[in-house]
CSV table of C-alpha atoms and ligand atoms in Angstrom, one decimal:
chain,number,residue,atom,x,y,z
U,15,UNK,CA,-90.7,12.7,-47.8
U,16,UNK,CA,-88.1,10.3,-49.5
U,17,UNK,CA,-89.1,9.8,-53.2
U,18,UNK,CA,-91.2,6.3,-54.0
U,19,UNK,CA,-88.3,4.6,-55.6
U,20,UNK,CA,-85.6,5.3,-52.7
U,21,UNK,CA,-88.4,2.8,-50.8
U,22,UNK,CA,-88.6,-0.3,-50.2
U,23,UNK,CA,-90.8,-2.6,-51.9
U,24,UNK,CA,-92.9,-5.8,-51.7
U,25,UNK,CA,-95.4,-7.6,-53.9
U,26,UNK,CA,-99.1,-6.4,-53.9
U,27,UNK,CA,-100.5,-9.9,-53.2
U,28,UNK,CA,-99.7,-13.2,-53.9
U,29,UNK,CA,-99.0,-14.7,-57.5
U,30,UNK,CA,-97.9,-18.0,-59.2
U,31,UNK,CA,-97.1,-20.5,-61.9
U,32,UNK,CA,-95.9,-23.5,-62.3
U,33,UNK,CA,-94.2,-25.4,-64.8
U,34,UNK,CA,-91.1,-27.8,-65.1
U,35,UNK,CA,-87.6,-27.8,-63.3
U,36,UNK,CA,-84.7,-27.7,-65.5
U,37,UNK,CA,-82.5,-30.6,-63.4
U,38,UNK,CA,-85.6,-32.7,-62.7
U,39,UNK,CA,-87.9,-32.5,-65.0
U,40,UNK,CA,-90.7,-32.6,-62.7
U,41,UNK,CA,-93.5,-30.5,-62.4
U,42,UNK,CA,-93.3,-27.2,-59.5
U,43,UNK,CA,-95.2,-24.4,-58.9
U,44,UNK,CA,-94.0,-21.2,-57.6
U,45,UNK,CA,-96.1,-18.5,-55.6
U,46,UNK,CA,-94.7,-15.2,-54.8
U,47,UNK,CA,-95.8,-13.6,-51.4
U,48,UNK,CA,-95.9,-10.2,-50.2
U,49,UNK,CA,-93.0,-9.7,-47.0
U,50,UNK,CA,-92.4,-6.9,-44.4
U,51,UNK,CA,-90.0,-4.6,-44.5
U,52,UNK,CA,-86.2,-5.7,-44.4
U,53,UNK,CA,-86.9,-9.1,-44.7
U,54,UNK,CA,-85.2,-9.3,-47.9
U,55,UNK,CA,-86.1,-12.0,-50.4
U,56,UNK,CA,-86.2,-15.7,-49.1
U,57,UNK,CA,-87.0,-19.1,-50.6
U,58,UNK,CA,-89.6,-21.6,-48.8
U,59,UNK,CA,-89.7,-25.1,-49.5
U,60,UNK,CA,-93.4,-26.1,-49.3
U,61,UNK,CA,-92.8,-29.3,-50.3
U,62,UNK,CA,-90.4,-30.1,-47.1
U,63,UNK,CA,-91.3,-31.0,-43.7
U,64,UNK,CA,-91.9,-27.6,-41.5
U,65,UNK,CA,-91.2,-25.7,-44.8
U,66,UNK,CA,-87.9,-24.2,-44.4
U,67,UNK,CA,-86.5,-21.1,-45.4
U,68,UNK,CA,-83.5,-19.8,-47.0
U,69,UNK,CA,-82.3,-16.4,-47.1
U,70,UNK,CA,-80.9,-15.0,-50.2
U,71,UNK,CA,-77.6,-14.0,-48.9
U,72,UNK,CA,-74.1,-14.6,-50.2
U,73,UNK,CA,-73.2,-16.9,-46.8
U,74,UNK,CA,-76.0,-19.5,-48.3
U,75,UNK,CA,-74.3,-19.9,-51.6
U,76,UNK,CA,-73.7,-23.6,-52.2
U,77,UNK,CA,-72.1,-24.1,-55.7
U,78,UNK,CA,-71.9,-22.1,-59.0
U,79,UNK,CA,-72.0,-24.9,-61.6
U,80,UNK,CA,-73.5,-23.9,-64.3
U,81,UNK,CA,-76.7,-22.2,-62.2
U,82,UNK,CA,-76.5,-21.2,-58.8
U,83,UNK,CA,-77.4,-22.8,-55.2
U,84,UNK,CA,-78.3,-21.7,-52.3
U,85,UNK,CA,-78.5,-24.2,-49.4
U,86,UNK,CA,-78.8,-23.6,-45.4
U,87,UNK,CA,-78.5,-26.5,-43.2
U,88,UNK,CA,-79.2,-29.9,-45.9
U,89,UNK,CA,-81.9,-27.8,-47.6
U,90,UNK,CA,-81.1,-26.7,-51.4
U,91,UNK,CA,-82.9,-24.4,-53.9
U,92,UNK,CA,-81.1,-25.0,-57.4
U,93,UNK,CA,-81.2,-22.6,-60.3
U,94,UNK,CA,-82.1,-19.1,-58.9
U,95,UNK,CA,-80.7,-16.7,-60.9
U,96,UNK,CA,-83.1,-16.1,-63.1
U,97,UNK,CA,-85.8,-15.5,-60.4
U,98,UNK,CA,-83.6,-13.4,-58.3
U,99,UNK,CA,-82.6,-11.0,-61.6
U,100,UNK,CA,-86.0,-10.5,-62.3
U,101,UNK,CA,-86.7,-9.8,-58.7
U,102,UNK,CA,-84.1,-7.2,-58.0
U,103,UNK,CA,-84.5,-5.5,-61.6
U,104,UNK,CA,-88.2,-4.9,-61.4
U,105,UNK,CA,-87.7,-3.7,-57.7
U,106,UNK,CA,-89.0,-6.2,-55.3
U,107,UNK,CA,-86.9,-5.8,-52.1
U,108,UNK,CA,-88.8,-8.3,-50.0
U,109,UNK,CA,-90.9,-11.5,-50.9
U,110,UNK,CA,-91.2,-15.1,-50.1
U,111,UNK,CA,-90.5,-17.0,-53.2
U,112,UNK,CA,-92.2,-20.5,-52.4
U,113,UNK,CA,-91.6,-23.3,-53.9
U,114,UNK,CA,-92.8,-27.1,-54.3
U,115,UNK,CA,-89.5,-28.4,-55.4
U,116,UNK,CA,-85.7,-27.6,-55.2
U,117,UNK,CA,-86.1,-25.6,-58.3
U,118,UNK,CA,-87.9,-22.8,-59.7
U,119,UNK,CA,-89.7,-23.6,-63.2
U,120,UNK,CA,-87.4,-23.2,-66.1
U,121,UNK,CA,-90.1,-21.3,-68.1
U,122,UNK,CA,-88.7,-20.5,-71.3
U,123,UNK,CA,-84.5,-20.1,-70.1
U,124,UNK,CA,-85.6,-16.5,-69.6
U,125,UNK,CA,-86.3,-14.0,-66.6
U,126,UNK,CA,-89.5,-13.5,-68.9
U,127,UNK,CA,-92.0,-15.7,-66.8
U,128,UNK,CA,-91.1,-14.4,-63.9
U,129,UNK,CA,-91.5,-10.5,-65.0
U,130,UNK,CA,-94.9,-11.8,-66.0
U,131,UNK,CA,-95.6,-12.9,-62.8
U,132,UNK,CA,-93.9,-9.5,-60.9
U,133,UNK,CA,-96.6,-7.7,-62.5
U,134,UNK,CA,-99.2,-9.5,-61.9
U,135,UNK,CA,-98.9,-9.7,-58.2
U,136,UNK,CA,-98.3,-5.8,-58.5
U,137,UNK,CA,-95.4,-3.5,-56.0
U,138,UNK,CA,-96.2,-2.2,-53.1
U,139,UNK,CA,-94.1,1.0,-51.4
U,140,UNK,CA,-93.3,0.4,-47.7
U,141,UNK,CA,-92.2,2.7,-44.9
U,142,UNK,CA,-88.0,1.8,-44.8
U,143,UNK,CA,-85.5,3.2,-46.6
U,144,UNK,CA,-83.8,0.8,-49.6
U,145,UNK,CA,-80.2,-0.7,-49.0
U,146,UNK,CA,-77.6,0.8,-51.1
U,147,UNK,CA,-74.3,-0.5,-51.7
U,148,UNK,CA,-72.7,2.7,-53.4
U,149,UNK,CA,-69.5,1.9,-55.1
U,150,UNK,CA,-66.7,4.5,-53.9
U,151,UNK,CA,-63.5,3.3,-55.6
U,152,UNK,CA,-63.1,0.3,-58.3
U,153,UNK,CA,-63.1,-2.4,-57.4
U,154,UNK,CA,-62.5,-6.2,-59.0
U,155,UNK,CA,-62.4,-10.1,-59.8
U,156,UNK,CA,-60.7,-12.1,-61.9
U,157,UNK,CA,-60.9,-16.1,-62.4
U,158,UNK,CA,-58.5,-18.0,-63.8
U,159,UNK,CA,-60.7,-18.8,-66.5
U,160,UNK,CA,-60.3,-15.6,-67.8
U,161,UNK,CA,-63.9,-13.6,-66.5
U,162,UNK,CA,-62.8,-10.4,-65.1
U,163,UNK,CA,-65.5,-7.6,-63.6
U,164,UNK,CA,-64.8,-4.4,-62.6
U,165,UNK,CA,-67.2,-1.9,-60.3
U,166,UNK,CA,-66.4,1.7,-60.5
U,167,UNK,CA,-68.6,4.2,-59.3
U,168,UNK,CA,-71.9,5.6,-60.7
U,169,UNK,CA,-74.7,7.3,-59.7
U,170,UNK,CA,-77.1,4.6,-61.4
U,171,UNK,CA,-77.1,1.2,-61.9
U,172,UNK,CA,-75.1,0.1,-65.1
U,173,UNK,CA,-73.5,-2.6,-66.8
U,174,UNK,CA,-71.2,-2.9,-70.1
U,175,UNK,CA,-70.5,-6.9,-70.8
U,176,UNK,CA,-67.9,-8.2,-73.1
U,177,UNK,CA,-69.5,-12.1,-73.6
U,178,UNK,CA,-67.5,-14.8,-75.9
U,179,UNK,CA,-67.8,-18.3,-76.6
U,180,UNK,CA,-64.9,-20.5,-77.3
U,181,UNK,CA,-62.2,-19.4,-80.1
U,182,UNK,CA,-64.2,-16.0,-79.3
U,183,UNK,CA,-66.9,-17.6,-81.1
U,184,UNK,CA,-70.3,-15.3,-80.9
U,185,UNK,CA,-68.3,-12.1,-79.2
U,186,UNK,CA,-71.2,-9.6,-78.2
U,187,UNK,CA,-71.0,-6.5,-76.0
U,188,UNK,CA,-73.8,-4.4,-74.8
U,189,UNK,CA,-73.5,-1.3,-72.2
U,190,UNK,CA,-76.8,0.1,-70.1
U,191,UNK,CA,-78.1,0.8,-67.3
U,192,UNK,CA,-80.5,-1.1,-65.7
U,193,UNK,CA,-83.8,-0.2,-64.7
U,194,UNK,CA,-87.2,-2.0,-64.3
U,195,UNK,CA,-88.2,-0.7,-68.0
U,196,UNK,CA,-85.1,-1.6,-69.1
U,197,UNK,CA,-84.7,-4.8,-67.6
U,198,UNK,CA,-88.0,-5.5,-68.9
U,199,UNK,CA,-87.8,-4.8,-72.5
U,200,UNK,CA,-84.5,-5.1,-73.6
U,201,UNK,CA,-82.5,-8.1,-71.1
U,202,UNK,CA,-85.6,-10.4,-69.5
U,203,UNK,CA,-86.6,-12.5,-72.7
U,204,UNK,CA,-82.7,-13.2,-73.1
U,205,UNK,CA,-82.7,-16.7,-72.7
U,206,UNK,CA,-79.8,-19.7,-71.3
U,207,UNK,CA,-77.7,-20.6,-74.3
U,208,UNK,CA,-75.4,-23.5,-73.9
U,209,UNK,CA,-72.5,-24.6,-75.7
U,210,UNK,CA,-73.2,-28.4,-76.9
U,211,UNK,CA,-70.1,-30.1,-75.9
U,212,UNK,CA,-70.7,-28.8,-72.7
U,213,UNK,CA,-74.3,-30.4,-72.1
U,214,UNK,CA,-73.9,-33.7,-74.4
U,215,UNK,CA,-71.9,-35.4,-71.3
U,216,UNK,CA,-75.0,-34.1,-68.9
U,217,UNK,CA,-77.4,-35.0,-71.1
U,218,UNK,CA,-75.8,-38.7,-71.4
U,219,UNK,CA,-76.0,-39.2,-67.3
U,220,UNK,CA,-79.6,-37.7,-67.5
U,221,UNK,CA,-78.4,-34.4,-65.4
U,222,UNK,CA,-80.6,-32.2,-67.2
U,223,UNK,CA,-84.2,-34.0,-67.8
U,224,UNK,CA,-86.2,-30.7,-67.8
U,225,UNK,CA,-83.9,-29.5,-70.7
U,226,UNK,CA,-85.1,-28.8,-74.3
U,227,UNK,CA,-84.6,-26.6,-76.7
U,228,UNK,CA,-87.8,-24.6,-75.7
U,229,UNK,CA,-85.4,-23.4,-72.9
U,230,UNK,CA,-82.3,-23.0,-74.0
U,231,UNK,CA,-80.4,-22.3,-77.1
U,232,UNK,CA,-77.6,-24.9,-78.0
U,233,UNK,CA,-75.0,-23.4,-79.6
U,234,UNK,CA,-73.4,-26.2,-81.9
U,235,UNK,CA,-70.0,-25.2,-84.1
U,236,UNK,CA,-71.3,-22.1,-85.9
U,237,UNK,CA,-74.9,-23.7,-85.8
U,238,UNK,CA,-77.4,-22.0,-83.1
U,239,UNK,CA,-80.2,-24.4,-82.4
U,240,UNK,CA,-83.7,-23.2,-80.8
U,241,UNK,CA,-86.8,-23.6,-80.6
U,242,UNK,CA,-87.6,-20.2,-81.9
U,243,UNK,CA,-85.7,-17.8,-83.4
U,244,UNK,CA,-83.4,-15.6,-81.4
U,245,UNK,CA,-84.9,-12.6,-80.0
U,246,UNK,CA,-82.1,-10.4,-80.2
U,247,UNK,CA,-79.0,-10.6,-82.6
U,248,UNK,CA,-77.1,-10.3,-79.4
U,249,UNK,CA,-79.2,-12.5,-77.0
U,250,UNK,CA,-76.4,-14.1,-75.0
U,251,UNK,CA,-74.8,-10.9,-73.8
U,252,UNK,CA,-78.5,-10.1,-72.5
U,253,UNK,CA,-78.6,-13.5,-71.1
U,254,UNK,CA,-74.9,-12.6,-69.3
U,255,UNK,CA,-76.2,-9.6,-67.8
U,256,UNK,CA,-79.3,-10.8,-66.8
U,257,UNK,CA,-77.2,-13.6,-64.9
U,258,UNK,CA,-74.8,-10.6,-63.5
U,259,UNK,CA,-78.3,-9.2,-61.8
U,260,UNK,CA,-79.3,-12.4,-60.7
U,261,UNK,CA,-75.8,-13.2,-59.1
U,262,UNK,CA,-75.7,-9.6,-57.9
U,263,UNK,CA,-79.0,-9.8,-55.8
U,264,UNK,CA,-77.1,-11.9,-53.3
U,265,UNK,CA,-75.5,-8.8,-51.8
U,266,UNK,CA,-79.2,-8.1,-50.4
U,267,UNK,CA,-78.4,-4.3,-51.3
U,268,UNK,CA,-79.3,-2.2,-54.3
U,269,UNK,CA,-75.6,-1.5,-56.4
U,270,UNK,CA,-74.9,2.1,-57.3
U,271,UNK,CA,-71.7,1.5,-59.7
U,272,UNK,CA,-70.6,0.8,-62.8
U,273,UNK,CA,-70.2,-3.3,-63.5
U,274,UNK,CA,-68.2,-3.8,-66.3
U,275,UNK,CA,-68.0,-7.6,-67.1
U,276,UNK,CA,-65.5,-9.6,-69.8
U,277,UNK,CA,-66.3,-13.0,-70.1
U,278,UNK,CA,-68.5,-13.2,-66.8
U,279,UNK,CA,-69.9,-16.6,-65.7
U,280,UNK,CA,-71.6,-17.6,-62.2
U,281,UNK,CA,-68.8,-18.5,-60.4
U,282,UNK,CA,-66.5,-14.5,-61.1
U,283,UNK,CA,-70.0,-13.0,-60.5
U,284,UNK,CA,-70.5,-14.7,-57.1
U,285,UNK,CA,-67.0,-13.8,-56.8
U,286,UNK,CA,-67.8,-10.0,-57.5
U,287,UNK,CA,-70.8,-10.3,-54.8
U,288,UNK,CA,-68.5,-11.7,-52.1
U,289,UNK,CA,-66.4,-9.1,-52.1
U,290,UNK,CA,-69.1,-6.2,-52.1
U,291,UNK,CA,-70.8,-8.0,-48.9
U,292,UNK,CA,-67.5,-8.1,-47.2
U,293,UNK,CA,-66.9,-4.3,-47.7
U,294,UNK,CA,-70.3,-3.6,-46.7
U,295,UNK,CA,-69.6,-5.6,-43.6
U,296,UNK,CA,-66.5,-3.7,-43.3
U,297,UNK,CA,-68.2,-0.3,-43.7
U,298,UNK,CA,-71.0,-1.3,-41.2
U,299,UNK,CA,-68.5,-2.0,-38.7
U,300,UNK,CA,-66.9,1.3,-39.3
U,301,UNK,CA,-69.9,3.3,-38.5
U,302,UNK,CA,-69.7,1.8,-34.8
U,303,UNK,CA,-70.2,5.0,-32.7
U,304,UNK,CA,-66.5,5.9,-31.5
U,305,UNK,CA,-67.8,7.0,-28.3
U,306,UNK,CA,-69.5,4.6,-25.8
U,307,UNK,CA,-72.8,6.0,-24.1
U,308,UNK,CA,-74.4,4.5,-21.1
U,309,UNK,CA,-78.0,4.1,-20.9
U,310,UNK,CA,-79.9,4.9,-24.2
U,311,UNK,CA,-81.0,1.6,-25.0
U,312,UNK,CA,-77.8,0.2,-23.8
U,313,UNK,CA,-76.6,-2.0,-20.8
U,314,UNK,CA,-73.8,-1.2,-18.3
U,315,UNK,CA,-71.5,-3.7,-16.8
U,316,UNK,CA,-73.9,-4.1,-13.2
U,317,UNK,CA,-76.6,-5.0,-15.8
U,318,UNK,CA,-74.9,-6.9,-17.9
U,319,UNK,CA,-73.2,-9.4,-15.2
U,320,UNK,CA,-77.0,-9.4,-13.8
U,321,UNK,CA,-77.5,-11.8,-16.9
U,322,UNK,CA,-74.6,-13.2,-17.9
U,323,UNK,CA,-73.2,-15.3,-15.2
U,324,UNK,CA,-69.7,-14.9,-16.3
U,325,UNK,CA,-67.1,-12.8,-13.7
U,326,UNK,CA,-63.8,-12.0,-13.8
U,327,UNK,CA,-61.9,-13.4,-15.6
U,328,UNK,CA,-63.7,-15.0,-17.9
U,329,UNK,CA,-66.7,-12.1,-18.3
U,330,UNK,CA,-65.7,-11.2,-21.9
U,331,UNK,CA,-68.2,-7.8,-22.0
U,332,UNK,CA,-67.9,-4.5,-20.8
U,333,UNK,CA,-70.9,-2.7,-21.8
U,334,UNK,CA,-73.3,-2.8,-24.3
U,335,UNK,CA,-73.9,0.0,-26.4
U,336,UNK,CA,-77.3,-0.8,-28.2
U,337,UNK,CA,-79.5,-3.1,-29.9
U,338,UNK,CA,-80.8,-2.9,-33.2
U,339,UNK,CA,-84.1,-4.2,-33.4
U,340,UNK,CA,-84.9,-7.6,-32.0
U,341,UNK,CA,-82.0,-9.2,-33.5
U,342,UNK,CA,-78.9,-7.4,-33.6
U,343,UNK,CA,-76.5,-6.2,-30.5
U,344,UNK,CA,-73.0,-4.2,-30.5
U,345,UNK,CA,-71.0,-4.4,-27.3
U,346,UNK,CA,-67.8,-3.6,-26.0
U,347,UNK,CA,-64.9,-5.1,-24.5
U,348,UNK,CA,-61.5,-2.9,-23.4
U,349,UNK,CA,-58.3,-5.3,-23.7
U,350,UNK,CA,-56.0,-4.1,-21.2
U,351,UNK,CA,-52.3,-5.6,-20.7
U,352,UNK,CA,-53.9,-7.1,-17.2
U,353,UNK,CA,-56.0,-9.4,-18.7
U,354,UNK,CA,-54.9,-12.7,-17.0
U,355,UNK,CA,-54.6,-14.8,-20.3
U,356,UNK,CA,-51.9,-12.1,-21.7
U,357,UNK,CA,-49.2,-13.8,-19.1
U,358,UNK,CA,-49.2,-16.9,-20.8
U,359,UNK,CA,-50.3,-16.2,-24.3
U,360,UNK,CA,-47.3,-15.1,-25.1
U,361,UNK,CA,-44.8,-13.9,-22.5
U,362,UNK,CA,-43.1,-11.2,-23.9
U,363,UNK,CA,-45.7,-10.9,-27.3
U,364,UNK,CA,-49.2,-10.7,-25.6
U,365,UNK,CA,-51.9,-11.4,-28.3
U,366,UNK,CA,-55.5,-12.1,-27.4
U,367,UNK,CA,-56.5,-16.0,-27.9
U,368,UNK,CA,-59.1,-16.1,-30.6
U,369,UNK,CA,-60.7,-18.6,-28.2
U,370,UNK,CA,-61.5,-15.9,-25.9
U,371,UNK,CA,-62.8,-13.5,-28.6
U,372,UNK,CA,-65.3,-16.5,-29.7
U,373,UNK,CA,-66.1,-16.5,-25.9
U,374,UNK,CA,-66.9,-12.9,-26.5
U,375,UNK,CA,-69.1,-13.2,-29.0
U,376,UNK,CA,-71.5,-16.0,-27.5
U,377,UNK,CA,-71.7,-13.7,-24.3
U,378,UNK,CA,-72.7,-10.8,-26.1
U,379,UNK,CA,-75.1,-13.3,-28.4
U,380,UNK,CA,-76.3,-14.7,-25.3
U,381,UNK,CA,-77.2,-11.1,-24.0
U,382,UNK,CA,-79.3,-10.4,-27.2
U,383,UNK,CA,-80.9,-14.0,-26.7
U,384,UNK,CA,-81.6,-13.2,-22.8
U,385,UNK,CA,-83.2,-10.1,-24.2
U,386,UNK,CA,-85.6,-11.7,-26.7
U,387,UNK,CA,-86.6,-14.2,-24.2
U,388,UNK,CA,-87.0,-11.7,-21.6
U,389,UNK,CA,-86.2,-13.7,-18.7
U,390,UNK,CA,-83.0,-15.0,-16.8
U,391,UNK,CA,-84.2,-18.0,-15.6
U,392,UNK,CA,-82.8,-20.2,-18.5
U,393,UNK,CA,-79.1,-20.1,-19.5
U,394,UNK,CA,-78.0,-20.4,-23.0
U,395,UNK,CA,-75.3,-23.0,-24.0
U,396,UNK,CA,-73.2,-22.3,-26.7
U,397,UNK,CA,-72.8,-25.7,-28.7
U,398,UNK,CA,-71.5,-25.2,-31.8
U,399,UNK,CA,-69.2,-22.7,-33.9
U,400,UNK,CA,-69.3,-22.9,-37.5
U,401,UNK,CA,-66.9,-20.4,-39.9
U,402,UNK,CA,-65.1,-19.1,-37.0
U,403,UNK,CA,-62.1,-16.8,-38.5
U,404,UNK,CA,-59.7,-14.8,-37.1
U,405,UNK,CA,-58.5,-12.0,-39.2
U,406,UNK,CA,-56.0,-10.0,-37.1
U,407,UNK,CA,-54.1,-10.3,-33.6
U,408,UNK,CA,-55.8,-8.2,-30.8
U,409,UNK,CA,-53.3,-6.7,-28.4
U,410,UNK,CA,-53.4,-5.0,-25.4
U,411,UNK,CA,-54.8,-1.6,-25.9
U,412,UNK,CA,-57.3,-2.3,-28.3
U,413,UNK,CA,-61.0,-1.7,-27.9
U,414,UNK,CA,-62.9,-4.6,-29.5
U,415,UNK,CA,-66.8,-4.2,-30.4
U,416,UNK,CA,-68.6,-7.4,-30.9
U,417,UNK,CA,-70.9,-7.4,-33.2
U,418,UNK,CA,-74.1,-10.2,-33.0
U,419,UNK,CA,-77.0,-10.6,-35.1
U,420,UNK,CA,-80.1,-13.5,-34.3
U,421,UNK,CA,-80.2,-15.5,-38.0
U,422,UNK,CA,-82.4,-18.4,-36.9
U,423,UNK,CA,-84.2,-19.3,-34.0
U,424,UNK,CA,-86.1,-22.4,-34.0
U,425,UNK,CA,-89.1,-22.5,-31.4
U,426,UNK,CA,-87.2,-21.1,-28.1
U,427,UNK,CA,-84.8,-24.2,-27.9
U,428,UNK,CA,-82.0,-23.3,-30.1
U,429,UNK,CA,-80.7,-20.2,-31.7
U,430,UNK,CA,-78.2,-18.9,-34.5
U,431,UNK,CA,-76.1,-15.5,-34.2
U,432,UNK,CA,-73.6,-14.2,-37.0
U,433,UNK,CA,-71.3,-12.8,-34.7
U,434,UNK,CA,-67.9,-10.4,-35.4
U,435,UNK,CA,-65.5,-8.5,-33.3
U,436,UNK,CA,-64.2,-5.2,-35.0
U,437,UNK,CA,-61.0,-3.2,-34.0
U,438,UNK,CA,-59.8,0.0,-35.1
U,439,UNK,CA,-62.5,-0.4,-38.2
U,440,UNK,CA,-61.1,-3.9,-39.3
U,441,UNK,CA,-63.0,-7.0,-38.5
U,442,UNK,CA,-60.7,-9.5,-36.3
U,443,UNK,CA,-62.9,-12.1,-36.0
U,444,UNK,CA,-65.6,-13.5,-37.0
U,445,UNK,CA,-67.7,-16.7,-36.6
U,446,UNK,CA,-71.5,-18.2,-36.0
U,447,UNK,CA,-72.8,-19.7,-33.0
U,448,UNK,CA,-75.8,-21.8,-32.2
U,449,UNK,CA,-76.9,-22.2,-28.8
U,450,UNK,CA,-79.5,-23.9,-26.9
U,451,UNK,CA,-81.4,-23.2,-23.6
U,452,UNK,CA,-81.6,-24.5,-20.6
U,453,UNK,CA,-83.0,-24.1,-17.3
U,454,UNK,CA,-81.1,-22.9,-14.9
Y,3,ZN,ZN1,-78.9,-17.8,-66.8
């Protein structure tokens, strides 16, 4: 049996507080609730019409301005990064954080309040496995600001943080690992500190109405200004690495590596998280299954084209080689030198047209969508494409597996997949769809 903290975990009921948004200054209350496995954390706004959702994901990261945003659609949720440290460092895998405004309460500046609350709704074990992203080689970011992060490999979760203000004023390093106990006693109380000349101009357009020195400390010349004392000599480079967690958590995986930060702020941090999800999206693709089974969960082409109504040419699917759950497919295509568009695009340097591998992925999402609905009668229309990139040429020859995953589906009218195509391990393209139904 796997060992209680190689689990995933969840809150042991529900639990709130409330208190005053930073940007606003108005009053919200937050309530933790208790979510099934993989669900990973997401944030509901109560206080909007159908109370939407956001997923804590690096793809819903909005800005990095001195806190950082998430947003899906026009919905925003402001200032998260104290919630999501606490939430990953105390070893909450999935919860709905739900909230009455676009912010969480400030609290004190610290990831205190929301320890405090972590524990009072409890943590409860469930059946699946944590998601680890294991660093295997270093890797890093550097801004032009001067923030640089490196990940090397570990077996635990650590991080050493160089912080320092301007002329290298306040220069603070601390190195550990972080665990729940640790987090808990020796980083969560480390609370905001901001550099005056940086707020005075958002304090003149009235930016920051929930702002006082009960939660942050203003650092002024040599002069630190707060409320209370500090609580640790070196209090901002615990407040650094508390914001490194927080940033961190976007990944949606639990980092085994080594994190060692100069001069990190939100923006080199969200940086940092980028580029571990796209390697885990690399390494995800690469565990495809090199050979292509029939059967076993999967769809061969006679099924397949009794769905889809494509044919030849335009039916952009061979076979599809499983489905992962309710929302996630992987099927195949074979790119031979006789597809019909290689004549003309280009005589004499044939190159798949990215147009066609977009086709490919809104068949194989309409396959998964045909699946969840569980009948053929309606037909799916692809109507938008948002982020569509393509990476790398596809030439004749190549094998292409299209990857689609359900994100959103809103009653059984319209839909969302995150869709990629992935050749020889390398991710050519990728791109999300939304489609809605029709009757046929
Ligand atoms: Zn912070």
């Amino acid at each position: 049996m796997a060992i209680t903290s190689e689990l995933q975990h969840t809150v042991g009921k529900t639990a709130g507080f409330s208190g005053t948004s930073l940007h606003t200054g108005e009053k919200v209350s937050l309530k933790l609730h208790p979510a099934p496995a993989d669900h990973g954390i997401k944030f509901k706004r109560k206080d909007l019409q159908d109370e939407p959702t956001i997923d804590v994901k690096i793809d819903n990261l909005k800005t990095v301005e001195r806190a950082t945003t998430l947003g899906e659609g026009t919905v925003r949720v402001h200032t998260v990064e104290h919630v999501l440290a606490a939430l990953s460092a105390m070893g909450v895998d999935n919860a709905i954080v739900e909230m009455d405004a676009n912010e969480p309460p400030i609290g004190d500046g610290s990831a205190q309040p929301y320890v405090d609350l972590i524990k009072k709704a409890g943590l409860t074990a469930q059946e699946q496995p944590r998601k680890f992203f294991d660093v295997r080689e270093p890797m890093h970011v550097e801004s032009k600001t001067g923030a640089l992060l490196v990940l090397l490999p570990d077996d635990t979760f650590r991080i050493s943080c160089t912080q320092a203000g301007p002329n290298n004023r306040f220069a603070q390093f601390l190195s550990t690992e972080i665990t729940p106990a640790i987090f808990e006693r020796e980083i969560a109380s480390a609370r905001t500190f901001v550099y005056y000349e940086d707020v005075q101009p958002l304090m003149e357009k009235n930016l920051i109405k929930g702002g006082s020195l009960e939660n942050a400390i203003v650092v002024r010349g040599e002069a630190v200004l707060s409320k209370e004392p500090l609580r640790f000599a070196d209090e901002f480079v615990r407040h650094k690495i508390l914001d490194i967690i927080g940033d961190l958590a976007l990944v949606g995986r639990r980092i085994r590596g080594h994190v060692v930060a100069v001069k990190p702020g939100h923006a080199a941090n969200a940086e940092l998280a980028r580029v571990l999800a796209r390697e885990q999206s690399r390494r995800s693709a690469m565990s495809t299954p090199r050979a292509v089974p029939i059967g076993d969960g999967g769809l061969d082409t006679d099924e397949v084209m009794k769905i889809l109504p494509h044919r030849y040419p335009f039916l952009m699917v061979d076979r599809v080689i499983g489905f992962e759950g309710e929302n996630k497919i992987t099927a195949v295509k074979s790119i031979t030198i006789n597809e019909p568009f290689f004549q003309g695009h280009f005589p004499g340097h044939p190159v798949m047209p990215g147009v066609m591998q977009v086709e490919a992925m809104a068949q194989v999402a309409s396959l998964l969508l045909f699946k969840l609905a569980k009948t053929t009668s309606r037909i799916g229309y692809f109507m938008s494409a948002d982020s569509v990139k393509f990476r790398k040429p596809v030439l004749p020859g190549d094998t292409m597996f299209i990857h689609a995953e359900l994100t959103k589906s809103r009653g059984d009218r319209l839909a969302k997949a995150k869709c990629h195509c992935v050749v020889n391990d390398a991710v050519v393209s990728e791109g999300e769809l939304m489609f809605t139904f029709l009757d046929k």
